[in-house]
Amino acid sequence: MIIDSIQTAIGNTPLFRFTHHDFFDIPEGSVVYAKLEYLNPGGSIKDRLGVYLIKEGLASGRLTKETTIIEPTAGNTGIGIAIAALAENLQTLFVVPEKFSLEKQALMRALGAELVHTPTEEGITGAIAKAKAIQKEHVDSYLPLQFSNPANPEAYYHSLAPEIVADLGEEITSFVAGIGSGGTFSGVARYLLERNAAIRLVGVEPEGSILNGGASHSHEIEGIGVEFMPTFLETLPITRYATISDSDGFAMTRRLAKEHGLLVGSSSGAAMTAALAEAAQLPAGSQIVTIFPDAGDRYLSKNIYSREEY
Ligand code: PMP
């Protein structure tokens, strides 16, 4: 395969098939499929969003060649936008809460982005407020705001979801995926629902996220979990939310690496934990689809594979 730009290598990721032989929780005859989004060139599912946001921004006239793109991000969206911005020679500036991994910050910088930090305690809400304040100082700037921009779920509706249906057909029993902005979950869920109204939709969050009604507090699983209800989820018929502890999420992340060679991040471990619980409660013959959003090597400084406490 010969390519002329790295952006063309985004998408068309494989689906990894897990059966009873891999995990006893999966009834014989049922299958859990995981979409390996960490194999995208920027190492995450958010490469798809970067390309889509910039294409949409240029088409709608909100972006020109002179525009600086500003975005609050935990890192993967920044990396995705920076990769897409390179192809168009656009400047990028990302507002990142301090707690997020150093590797993700280094990767954003490697791609030419400028970074501004906000205090960990202020969460993503603080980063959003700071990004809005910075935008006012930049005359020609564009703030895509993944948390409220409908282009976020659309990116997944138009790219990731059709790939799943092309590989598996429309009879998917259950879709289980992590929720950060909610873009991936709602975009894919809508596409699948249009093809099978009976599909079960299971949103995955870490303990410390508010979707199941608990109080908001910090957690170690990175990339998922919310401090407020994402707007994209409001009208979706969600079957239930699965709340996964840091210790279960990290244990599964290590197991995926050690037993299957899947070097994924902790949100993938959380998604797999929830997908297995879902498989265990469904009849044999079910098809459960989940998503492994990013790569684990961007969390090595956080001892993702060697931490003792989890
Ligand atoms: N996992 C990881 C590692 C992420 O970075 C993100 C995006 N923050 C997600 C899952 C969740 O994706 P979304 O924002 O589309 O809900």
Tab-separated table of C-alpha atoms and ligand atoms in Angstrom:
chain	number	residue	atom	x	y	z
A	1	MET	CA	0.000	0.000	0.000
A	2	ILE	CA	1.457	3.365	-1.030
A	3	ILE	CA	0.178	6.595	0.524
A	4	ASP	CA	1.022	10.262	0.053
A	5	SER	CA	-0.274	11.625	3.328
A	6	ILE	CA	-0.718	10.122	6.780
A	7	GLN	CA	-4.314	11.350	6.926
A	8	THR	CA	-5.264	8.746	4.320
A	9	ALA	CA	-4.214	6.011	6.772
A	10	ILE	CA	-6.937	7.022	9.250
A	11	GLY	CA	-9.836	4.588	9.696
A	12	ASN	CA	-10.536	1.073	8.391
A	13	THR	CA	-9.266	-0.386	11.653
A	14	PRO	CA	-9.681	-4.117	12.360
A	15	LEU	CA	-12.306	-5.675	14.623
A	16	PHE	CA	-10.764	-8.074	17.140
A	17	ARG	CA	-12.908	-11.137	17.855
A	18	PHE	CA	-13.089	-12.479	21.435
A	19	THR	CA	-14.907	-15.724	22.201
A	20	HIS	CA	-15.499	-18.067	25.126
A	21	HIS	CA	-11.969	-19.421	24.590
A	22	ASP	CA	-10.501	-15.993	25.388
A	23	PHE	CA	-12.811	-15.078	28.291
A	24	PHE	CA	-15.028	-17.593	30.092
A	25	ASP	CA	-17.573	-14.815	30.791
A	26	ILE	CA	-18.517	-14.870	27.091
A	27	PRO	CA	-21.120	-17.621	26.617
A	28	GLU	CA	-20.221	-20.220	23.990
A	29	GLY	CA	-21.637	-19.028	20.670
A	30	SER	CA	-21.516	-15.333	21.623
A	31	VAL	CA	-18.818	-12.975	20.392
A	32	VAL	CA	-17.378	-9.688	21.668
A	33	TYR	CA	-15.829	-7.602	18.888
A	34	ALA	CA	-13.468	-4.723	19.731
A	35	LYS	CA	-12.710	-2.055	17.139
A	36	LEU	CA	-8.971	-1.414	17.376
A	37	GLU	CA	-8.962	2.357	17.111
A	38	TYR	CA	-5.517	2.607	18.684
A	39	LEU	CA	-4.140	1.533	15.307
A	40	ASN	CA	-4.966	4.921	13.782
A	41	PRO	CA	-1.780	6.919	12.947
A	42	GLY	CA	-2.175	9.334	15.878
A	43	GLY	CA	-2.868	6.372	18.167
A	44	SER	CA	-6.531	7.057	18.835
A	45	ILE	CA	-10.125	7.201	17.726
A	46	LYS	CA	-9.882	11.002	17.686
A	47	ASP	CA	-7.895	11.054	14.417
A	48	ARG	CA	-11.272	10.569	12.763
A	49	LEU	CA	-12.674	13.630	14.540
A	50	GLY	CA	-9.666	15.801	13.611
A	51	VAL	CA	-10.053	15.106	9.909
A	52	TYR	CA	-13.819	15.583	10.030
A	53	LEU	CA	-13.712	18.858	12.014
A	54	ILE	CA	-11.199	20.438	9.667
A	55	LYS	CA	-12.984	19.266	6.543
A	56	GLU	CA	-16.257	20.614	7.925
A	57	GLY	CA	-14.638	23.889	9.113
A	58	LEU	CA	-13.098	24.551	5.688
A	59	ALA	CA	-16.294	23.628	3.820
A	60	SER	CA	-18.475	25.895	5.991
A	61	GLY	CA	-16.028	28.804	5.727
A	62	ARG	CA	-15.412	28.900	9.502
A	63	LEU	CA	-11.782	28.016	8.815
A	64	THR	CA	-9.397	29.649	6.361
A	65	LYS	CA	-5.686	28.993	5.827
A	66	GLU	CA	-4.931	31.775	8.341
A	67	THR	CA	-7.080	30.439	11.175
A	68	THR	CA	-5.672	29.144	14.483
A	69	ILE	CA	-7.645	26.193	15.808
A	70	ILE	CA	-8.113	26.315	19.588
A	71	GLU	CA	-9.564	23.371	21.524
A	72	PRO	CA	-9.816	22.133	25.121
A	73	THR	CA	-8.676	18.491	25.113
A	74	ALA	CA	-7.447	15.631	27.279
A	75	GLY	CA	-4.931	15.010	24.495
A	76	ASN	CA	-6.220	12.570	21.910
A	77	THR	CA	-8.505	15.102	20.236
A	78	GLY	CA	-5.568	17.510	20.177
A	79	ILE	CA	-3.361	14.913	18.486
A	80	GLY	CA	-6.129	14.129	15.975
A	81	ILE	CA	-6.748	17.786	15.152
A	82	ALA	CA	-2.994	18.485	14.917
A	83	ILE	CA	-2.477	15.662	12.405
A	84	ALA	CA	-5.357	16.888	10.263
A	85	ALA	CA	-4.229	20.529	10.610
A	86	LEU	CA	-0.753	19.672	9.275
A	87	ALA	CA	-2.189	18.720	5.903
A	88	GLU	CA	-3.750	22.177	5.614
A	89	ASN	CA	-0.870	24.126	7.229
A	90	LEU	CA	-3.130	25.381	10.025
A	91	GLN	CA	-1.901	26.528	13.465
A	92	THR	CA	-3.193	24.719	16.569
A	93	LEU	CA	-3.403	25.670	20.250
A	94	PHE	CA	-4.716	23.224	22.841
A	95	VAL	CA	-5.861	23.823	26.403
A	96	VAL	CA	-5.031	20.752	28.499
A	97	PRO	CA	-5.763	20.123	32.192
A	98	GLU	CA	-2.398	19.437	33.861
A	99	LYS	CA	-3.211	15.902	35.004
A	100	PHE	CA	-3.329	14.383	31.532
A	101	SER	CA	-0.424	12.235	30.383
A	102	LEU	CA	2.908	13.811	29.477
A	103	GLU	CA	3.229	11.615	26.415
A	104	LYS	CA	0.017	13.000	24.914
A	105	GLN	CA	1.265	16.517	25.548
A	106	ALA	CA	4.642	15.679	23.944
A	107	LEU	CA	2.879	14.224	20.901
A	108	MET	CA	0.730	17.345	20.449
A	109	ARG	CA	3.886	19.479	20.597
A	110	ALA	CA	5.698	17.149	18.171
A	111	LEU	CA	2.908	17.825	15.689
A	112	GLY	CA	3.524	21.562	15.998
A	113	ALA	CA	0.800	22.501	18.490
A	114	GLU	CA	1.079	25.161	21.182
A	115	LEU	CA	-0.139	24.032	24.640
A	116	VAL	CA	-1.738	25.951	27.507
A	117	HIS	CA	-2.324	24.226	30.865
A	118	THR	CA	-5.225	24.582	33.277
A	119	PRO	CA	-5.289	23.304	36.889
A	120	THR	CA	-6.291	19.666	37.367
A	121	GLU	CA	-8.931	20.652	39.988
A	122	GLU	CA	-10.809	22.737	37.390
A	123	GLY	CA	-11.336	19.643	35.219
A	124	ILE	CA	-12.401	19.843	31.612
A	125	THR	CA	-14.882	22.602	32.553
A	126	GLY	CA	-11.919	24.851	33.442
A	127	ALA	CA	-10.190	23.988	30.161
A	128	ILE	CA	-13.321	24.894	28.175
A	129	ALA	CA	-13.587	28.280	29.934
A	130	LYS	CA	-9.889	28.991	29.334
A	131	ALA	CA	-10.129	28.047	25.638
A	132	LYS	CA	-13.058	30.457	25.222
A	133	ALA	CA	-11.059	33.226	26.912
A	134	ILE	CA	-8.023	32.593	24.659
A	135	GLN	CA	-10.215	32.608	21.574
A	136	LYS	CA	-11.295	36.183	22.330
A	137	GLU	CA	-7.626	37.258	22.105
A	138	HIS	CA	-7.110	35.582	18.688
A	139	VAL	CA	-8.740	37.550	15.889
A	140	ASP	CA	-8.813	34.707	13.372
A	141	SER	CA	-9.451	31.581	15.397
A	142	TYR	CA	-11.840	28.661	15.445
A	143	LEU	CA	-12.962	26.795	18.539
A	144	PRO	CA	-14.593	23.541	17.372
A	145	LEU	CA	-15.719	22.669	20.947
A	146	GLN	CA	-16.040	18.893	20.653
A	147	PHE	CA	-18.308	18.794	23.722
A	148	SER	CA	-21.174	20.570	21.970
A	149	ASN	CA	-20.327	20.495	18.243
A	150	PRO	CA	-22.663	18.131	16.318
A	151	ALA	CA	-19.727	17.451	13.960
A	152	ASN	CA	-18.267	15.294	16.752
A	153	PRO	CA	-20.928	12.525	16.697
A	154	GLU	CA	-21.302	13.020	12.922
A	155	ALA	CA	-17.632	12.112	12.442
A	156	TYR	CA	-18.304	8.690	13.976
A	157	TYR	CA	-21.702	8.280	12.347
A	158	HIS	CA	-20.086	8.709	8.942
A	159	SER	CA	-16.822	6.806	9.368
A	160	LEU	CA	-16.546	4.373	12.262
A	161	ALA	CA	-20.132	3.104	12.378
A	162	PRO	CA	-20.359	2.163	8.664
A	163	GLU	CA	-17.116	0.192	9.026
A	164	ILE	CA	-18.677	-1.869	11.832
A	165	VAL	CA	-21.793	-2.628	9.786
A	166	ALA	CA	-19.701	-3.441	6.698
A	167	ASP	CA	-17.809	-6.067	8.723
A	168	LEU	CA	-20.618	-7.470	10.891
A	169	GLY	CA	-23.943	-6.707	9.218
A	170	GLU	CA	-26.843	-5.059	11.009
A	171	GLU	CA	-27.745	-7.697	13.630
A	172	ILE	CA	-25.660	-6.382	16.497
A	173	THR	CA	-27.130	-7.232	19.916
A	174	SER	CA	-25.332	-4.669	21.993
A	175	PHE	CA	-23.043	-1.658	21.582
A	176	VAL	CA	-20.827	-0.960	24.598
A	177	ALA	CA	-18.503	2.065	24.592
A	178	GLY	CA	-16.861	4.641	26.820
A	179	ILE	CA	-18.188	8.161	27.156
A	180	GLY	CA	-15.977	11.244	27.297
A	181	SER	CA	-17.515	13.914	25.108
A	182	GLY	CA	-20.092	11.263	24.107
A	183	GLY	CA	-19.288	11.844	20.423
A	184	THR	CA	-18.136	8.317	19.629
A	185	PHE	CA	-20.945	6.675	21.574
A	186	SER	CA	-23.812	8.748	20.213
A	187	GLY	CA	-22.580	8.869	16.596
A	188	VAL	CA	-22.117	5.107	16.376
A	189	ALA	CA	-25.237	4.325	18.455
A	190	ARG	CA	-27.470	6.398	16.175
A	191	TYR	CA	-26.191	4.664	13.057
A	192	LEU	CA	-26.685	1.219	14.586
A	193	LEU	CA	-30.125	2.101	15.979
A	194	GLU	CA	-31.326	3.160	12.528
A	195	ARG	CA	-30.529	-0.369	11.374
A	196	ASN	CA	-31.695	-2.312	14.440
A	197	ALA	CA	-34.140	-0.551	16.754
A	198	ALA	CA	-33.747	-3.357	19.328
A	199	ILE	CA	-30.009	-2.852	19.850
A	200	ARG	CA	-28.884	-2.456	23.477
A	201	LEU	CA	-26.794	0.654	24.165
A	202	VAL	CA	-24.424	0.493	27.133
A	203	GLY	CA	-22.434	3.620	28.018
A	204	VAL	CA	-19.211	3.069	29.982
A	205	GLU	CA	-17.851	5.455	32.603
A	206	PRO	CA	-15.227	5.223	35.366
A	207	GLU	CA	-16.150	5.556	39.045
A	208	GLY	CA	-16.096	9.297	39.737
A	209	SER	CA	-18.171	10.101	36.630
A	210	ILE	CA	-21.795	11.182	37.152
A	211	LEU	CA	-23.817	9.184	34.599
A	212	ASN	CA	-25.053	6.598	37.116
A	213	GLY	CA	-25.826	9.317	39.626
A	214	GLY	CA	-22.662	9.159	41.762
A	215	ALA	CA	-20.734	12.227	42.957
A	216	SER	CA	-18.021	13.596	40.673
A	217	HIS	CA	-14.481	12.764	41.814
A	218	SER	CA	-11.101	12.116	40.239
A	219	HIS	CA	-10.230	8.785	38.650
A	220	GLU	CA	-7.195	7.262	36.974
A	221	ILE	CA	-8.864	5.810	33.872
A	222	GLU	CA	-8.134	8.459	31.255
A	223	GLY	CA	-10.274	9.708	28.362
A	224	ILE	CA	-13.726	8.735	29.643
A	225	GLY	CA	-15.923	10.015	32.468
A	226	VAL	CA	-17.932	13.212	32.651
A	227	GLU	CA	-18.593	16.056	35.068
A	228	PHE	CA	-21.866	16.947	33.289
A	229	MET	CA	-24.352	15.082	31.085
A	230	PRO	CA	-23.047	15.313	27.484
A	231	THR	CA	-25.604	16.997	25.232
A	232	PHE	CA	-25.175	14.254	22.620
A	233	LEU	CA	-26.656	11.630	24.942
A	234	GLU	CA	-29.826	13.510	25.819
A	235	THR	CA	-32.176	11.968	23.244
A	236	LEU	CA	-30.557	8.531	22.922
A	237	PRO	CA	-32.476	5.489	24.258
A	238	ILE	CA	-29.575	4.278	26.416
A	239	THR	CA	-30.185	0.847	27.973
A	240	ARG	CA	-27.881	1.426	30.949
A	241	TYR	CA	-24.559	2.849	32.072
A	242	ALA	CA	-21.766	0.596	33.341
A	243	THR	CA	-19.563	2.186	36.004
A	244	ILE	CA	-16.106	0.601	36.116
A	245	SER	CA	-13.596	0.976	38.961
A	246	ASP	CA	-10.014	2.048	38.268
A	247	SER	CA	-8.796	-1.281	39.626
A	248	ASP	CA	-11.012	-3.393	37.305
A	249	GLY	CA	-10.208	-1.156	34.321
A	250	PHE	CA	-6.437	-1.329	34.805
A	251	ALA	CA	-6.439	-5.063	35.559
A	252	MET	CA	-8.252	-5.684	32.273
A	253	THR	CA	-5.915	-3.314	30.391
A	254	ARG	CA	-2.938	-5.366	31.584
A	255	ARG	CA	-4.684	-8.601	30.694
A	256	LEU	CA	-5.383	-7.397	27.148
A	257	ALA	CA	-1.664	-6.640	26.724
A	258	LYS	CA	-0.330	-9.802	28.322
A	259	GLU	CA	-2.771	-12.341	26.921
A	260	HIS	CA	-3.618	-10.829	23.549
A	261	GLY	CA	-0.811	-8.406	22.625
A	262	LEU	CA	-3.253	-5.501	22.624
A	263	LEU	CA	-1.311	-2.430	23.835
A	264	VAL	CA	-4.330	-0.274	24.597
A	265	GLY	CA	-5.109	2.479	27.112
A	266	SER	CA	-7.198	2.193	30.257
A	267	SER	CA	-10.456	3.328	28.649
A	268	SER	CA	-10.175	0.178	26.510
A	269	GLY	CA	-9.779	-1.938	29.644
A	270	ALA	CA	-12.886	-0.293	31.086
A	271	ALA	CA	-14.839	-0.877	27.854
A	272	MET	CA	-13.797	-4.554	27.765
A	273	THR	CA	-14.781	-5.059	31.419
A	274	ALA	CA	-18.240	-3.664	30.633
A	275	ALA	CA	-18.526	-5.636	27.369
A	276	LEU	CA	-17.766	-8.913	29.165
A	277	ALA	CA	-20.390	-8.196	31.843
A	278	GLU	CA	-22.870	-7.433	29.061
A	279	ALA	CA	-21.994	-10.665	27.202
A	280	ALA	CA	-22.416	-12.682	30.413
A	281	GLN	CA	-25.997	-11.494	30.854
A	282	LEU	CA	-27.101	-12.040	27.253
A	283	PRO	CA	-28.157	-15.354	25.652
A	284	ALA	CA	-25.692	-17.418	23.633
A	285	GLY	CA	-25.466	-16.242	20.043
A	286	SER	CA	-25.248	-12.545	20.937
A	287	GLN	CA	-22.894	-10.112	19.182
A	288	ILE	CA	-21.453	-7.396	21.383
A	289	VAL	CA	-19.422	-4.577	19.835
A	290	THR	CA	-17.043	-2.392	21.795
A	291	ILE	CA	-14.280	0.083	21.031
A	292	PHE	CA	-10.636	0.263	22.099
A	293	PRO	CA	-10.064	4.026	21.720
A	294	ASP	CA	-6.330	4.552	22.191
A	295	ALA	CA	-2.836	3.168	22.635
A	296	GLY	CA	-1.247	2.317	25.977
A	297	ASP	CA	2.270	3.562	25.299
A	298	ARG	CA	1.085	7.135	25.845
A	299	TYR	CA	0.521	6.238	29.503
A	300	LEU	CA	3.874	4.603	30.274
A	301	SER	CA	4.879	7.554	32.479
A	302	LYS	CA	1.797	6.678	34.547
A	303	ASN	CA	2.957	3.044	34.843
A	304	ILE	CA	-0.099	1.773	33.027
A	305	TYR	CA	1.255	-1.767	32.761
A	306	SER	CA	3.208	-1.929	36.000
A	307	ARG	CA	1.183	-0.162	38.660
A	308	GLU	CA	1.003	-2.183	41.847
A	309	GLU	CA	-2.133	-0.694	43.378
A	310	TYR	CA	-4.426	-1.884	40.583
B	1	PMP	N1	-11.064	6.915	25.407
B	1	PMP	C1	-10.050	7.784	25.270
B	1	PMP	C2	-8.666	7.338	25.616
B	1	PMP	C3	-10.294	9.113	24.863
B	1	PMP	O1	-9.278	9.993	24.772
B	1	PMP	C4	-11.621	9.503	24.573
B	1	PMP	C5	-11.888	10.924	24.168
B	1	PMP	N2	-11.722	11.807	25.252
B	1	PMP	C6	-12.651	8.570	24.745
B	1	PMP	C7	-12.329	7.267	25.139
B	1	PMP	C8	-14.100	8.927	24.605
B	1	PMP	O2	-14.471	9.418	23.375
B	1	PMP	P1	-15.642	10.475	23.236
B	1	PMP	O3	-15.075	11.824	23.572
B	1	PMP	O4	-16.016	10.394	21.795
B	1	PMP	O5	-16.752	10.125	24.151
